[in-house]
Coordinates of C-alpha atoms in Angstrom, one line a residue:
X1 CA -56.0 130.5 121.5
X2 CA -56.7 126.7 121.4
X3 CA -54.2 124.5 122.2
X4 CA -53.3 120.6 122.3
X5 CA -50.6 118.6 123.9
X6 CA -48.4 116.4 121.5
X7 CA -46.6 113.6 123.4
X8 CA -44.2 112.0 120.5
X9 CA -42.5 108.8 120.4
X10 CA -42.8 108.3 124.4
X11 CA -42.8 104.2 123.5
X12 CA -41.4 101.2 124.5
X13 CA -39.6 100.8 121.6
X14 CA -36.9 103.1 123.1
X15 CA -36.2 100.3 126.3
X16 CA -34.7 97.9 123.5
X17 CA -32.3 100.3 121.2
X18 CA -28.6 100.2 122.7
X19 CA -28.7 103.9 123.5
X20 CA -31.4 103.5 126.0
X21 CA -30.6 105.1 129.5
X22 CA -33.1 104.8 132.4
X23 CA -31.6 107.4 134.9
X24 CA -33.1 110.1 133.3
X25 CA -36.8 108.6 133.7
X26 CA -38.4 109.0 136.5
X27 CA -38.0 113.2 136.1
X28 CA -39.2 112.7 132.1
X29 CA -42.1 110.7 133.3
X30 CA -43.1 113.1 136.2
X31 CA -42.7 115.5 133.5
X32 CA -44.9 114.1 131.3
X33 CA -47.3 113.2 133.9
X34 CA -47.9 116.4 135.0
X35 CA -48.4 117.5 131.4
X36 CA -51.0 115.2 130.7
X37 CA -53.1 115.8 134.1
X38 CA -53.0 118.9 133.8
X39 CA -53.7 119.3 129.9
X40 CA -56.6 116.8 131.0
X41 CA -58.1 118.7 133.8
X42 CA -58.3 121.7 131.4
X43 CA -59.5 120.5 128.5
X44 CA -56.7 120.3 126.8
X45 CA -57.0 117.1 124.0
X46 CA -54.0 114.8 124.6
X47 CA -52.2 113.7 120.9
X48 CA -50.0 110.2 121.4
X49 CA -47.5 110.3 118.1
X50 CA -46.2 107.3 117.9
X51 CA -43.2 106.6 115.1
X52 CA -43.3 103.0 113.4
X53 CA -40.5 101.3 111.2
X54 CA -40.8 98.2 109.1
X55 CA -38.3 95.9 111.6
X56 CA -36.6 96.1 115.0
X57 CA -38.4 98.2 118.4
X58 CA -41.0 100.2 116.3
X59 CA -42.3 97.7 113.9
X60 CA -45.5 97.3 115.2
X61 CA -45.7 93.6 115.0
X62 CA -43.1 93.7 118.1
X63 CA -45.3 95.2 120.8
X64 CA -43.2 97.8 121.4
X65 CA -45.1 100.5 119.9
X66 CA -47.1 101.2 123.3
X67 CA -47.0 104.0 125.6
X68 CA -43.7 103.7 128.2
X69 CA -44.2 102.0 131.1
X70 CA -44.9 104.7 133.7
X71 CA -46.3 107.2 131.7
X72 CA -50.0 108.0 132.0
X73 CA -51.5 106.0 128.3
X74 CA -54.4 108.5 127.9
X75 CA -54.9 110.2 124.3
X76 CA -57.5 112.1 123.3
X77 CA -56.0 111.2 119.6
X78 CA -53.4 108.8 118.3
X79 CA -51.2 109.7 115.5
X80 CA -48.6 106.5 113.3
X81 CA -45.6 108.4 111.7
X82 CA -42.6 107.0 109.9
X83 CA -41.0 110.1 109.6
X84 CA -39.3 112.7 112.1
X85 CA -42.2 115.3 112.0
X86 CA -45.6 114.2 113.7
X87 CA -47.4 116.6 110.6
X88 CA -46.0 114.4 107.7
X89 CA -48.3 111.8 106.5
X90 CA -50.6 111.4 109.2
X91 CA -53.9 113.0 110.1
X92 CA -52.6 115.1 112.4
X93 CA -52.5 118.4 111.0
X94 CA -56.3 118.4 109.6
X95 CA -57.1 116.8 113.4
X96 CA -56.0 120.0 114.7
X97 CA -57.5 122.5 112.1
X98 CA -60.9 120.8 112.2
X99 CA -61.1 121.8 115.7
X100 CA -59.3 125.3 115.9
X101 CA -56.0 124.4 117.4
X102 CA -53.2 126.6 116.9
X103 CA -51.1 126.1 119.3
X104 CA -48.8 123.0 120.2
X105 CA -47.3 122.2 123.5
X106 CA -44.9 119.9 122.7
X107 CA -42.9 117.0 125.0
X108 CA -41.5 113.6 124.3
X109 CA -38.3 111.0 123.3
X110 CA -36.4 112.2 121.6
X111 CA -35.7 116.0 122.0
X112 CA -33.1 117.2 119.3
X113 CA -35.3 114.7 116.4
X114 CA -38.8 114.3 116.7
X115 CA -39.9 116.3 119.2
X116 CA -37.5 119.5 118.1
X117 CA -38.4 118.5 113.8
X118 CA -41.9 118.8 115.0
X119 CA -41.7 121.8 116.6
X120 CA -39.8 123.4 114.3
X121 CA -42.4 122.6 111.3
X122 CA -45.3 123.3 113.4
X123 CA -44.3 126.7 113.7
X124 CA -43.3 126.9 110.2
X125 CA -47.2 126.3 109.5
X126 CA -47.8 129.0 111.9
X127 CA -48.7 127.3 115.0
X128 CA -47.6 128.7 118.5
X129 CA -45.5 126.1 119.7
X130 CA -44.6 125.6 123.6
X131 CA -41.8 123.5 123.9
X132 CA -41.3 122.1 127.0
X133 CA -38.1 120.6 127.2
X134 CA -37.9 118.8 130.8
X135 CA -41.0 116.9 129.5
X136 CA -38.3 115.8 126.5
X137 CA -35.7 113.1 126.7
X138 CA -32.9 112.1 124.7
X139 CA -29.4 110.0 125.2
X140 CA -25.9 111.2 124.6
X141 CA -24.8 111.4 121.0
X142 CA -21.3 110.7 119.7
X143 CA -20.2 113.0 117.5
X144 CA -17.9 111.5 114.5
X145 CA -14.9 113.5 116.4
X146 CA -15.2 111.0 118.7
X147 CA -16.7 113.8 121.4
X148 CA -19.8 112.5 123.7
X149 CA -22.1 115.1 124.1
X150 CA -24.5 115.0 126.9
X151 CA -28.1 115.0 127.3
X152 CA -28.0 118.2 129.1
X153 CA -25.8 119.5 125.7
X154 CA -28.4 118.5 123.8
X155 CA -31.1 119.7 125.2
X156 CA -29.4 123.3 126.1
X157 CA -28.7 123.1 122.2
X158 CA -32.4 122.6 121.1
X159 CA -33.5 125.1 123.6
X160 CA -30.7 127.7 121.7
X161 CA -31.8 127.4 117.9
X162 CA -35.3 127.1 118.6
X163 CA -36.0 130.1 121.1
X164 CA -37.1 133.0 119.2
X165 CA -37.7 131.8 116.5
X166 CA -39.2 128.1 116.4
X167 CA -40.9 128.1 119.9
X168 CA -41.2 129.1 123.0
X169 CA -39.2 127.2 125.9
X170 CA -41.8 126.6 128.7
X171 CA -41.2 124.6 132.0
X172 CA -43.8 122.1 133.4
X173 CA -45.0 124.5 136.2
X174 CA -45.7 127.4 133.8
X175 CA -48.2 125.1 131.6
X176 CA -49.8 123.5 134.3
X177 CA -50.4 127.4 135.8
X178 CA -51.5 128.5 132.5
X179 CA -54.4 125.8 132.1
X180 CA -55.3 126.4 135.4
X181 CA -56.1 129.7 134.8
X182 CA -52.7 131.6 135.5
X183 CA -51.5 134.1 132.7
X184 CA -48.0 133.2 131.3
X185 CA -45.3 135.6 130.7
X186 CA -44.7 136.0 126.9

């Protein structure tokens, strides 16, 4: 099985929207670190997804649409999107298929959107997905009840409806033992 780290939407862009929260950072970008280092010493090809809009943070024209200060820049591929999913109107999918990848360890900002979307139609296309969820952030989300919930909430939620049946939910230290060699438990 051949498989390719996707790191979506880990941009700048996310620093200057009003929901931005930096306390959960340092942990997502030691997360992500890890990720790519290890995906890198193993061969692994590295996919930046990065989403662009037509004004504010992720227009482009802003600067903002760079990898997040702290996290390690390298890509083996880069991937534009305007849409949720990282396989809708980019090159992505026939980047994989042209070189036997069928199977997608996923990480990035923001965990119950793009990265879960993503995951959710990557499987649906019949990749293996890996979703690592500590490699994922996200910031609380209001509910129109006027209820906060948390970014552990969310992230124990994405974990719940995609087990089983979109992906499976993989820590940092069972990747990095996998591409060096270790077998995973299924």
């Amino acid at each position: 099985m051949s498989a390719a780290l996707l790191v979506i939407d880990v941009q700048e862009s996310f620093r200057h929207r009003p929901t931005w929260q930096p306390a959960e950072i340092p942990a997502f970008s030691d997360a992500v670190n890890r990720l790519v280092a290890a995906s890198r010493a193993s061969g692994v090809p590295v996919v930046r997804v990065f989403h662009l809009e037509d004004e504010g943070p992720f227009d482009p024209s802003t600067g903002f649409v760079v990898p997040l200060e702290g996290i390690d820049a390298y890509a083996d591929h880069r991937v534009n999107k305007r849409v949720h999913s990282a396989l809708v109107g980019t090159d992505l999918l026939p980047w994989l298929k042209a070189r036997g990848i069928d199977r997608l360890i996923i990480s990035g900002i923001r965990t119950e959107q793009c990265c879960e979307t993503t995951a959710r139609h990557a499987s649906d296309l019949g990749f293996k997905v890996d979703y690592v969820t500590e490699a994922t952030l996200t910031f609380p989300i209001r509910h129109s009840n006027g209820r906060e919930y948390s970014t552990a909430e969310i992230k124990e939620r994405t974990e719940l409806v995609l087990t089983g049946r979109f992906a499976t939910i993989r820590t940092v230290a069972e990747i990095e033992a996998e591409l060096q060699g270790q077998t995973m438990q299924a």
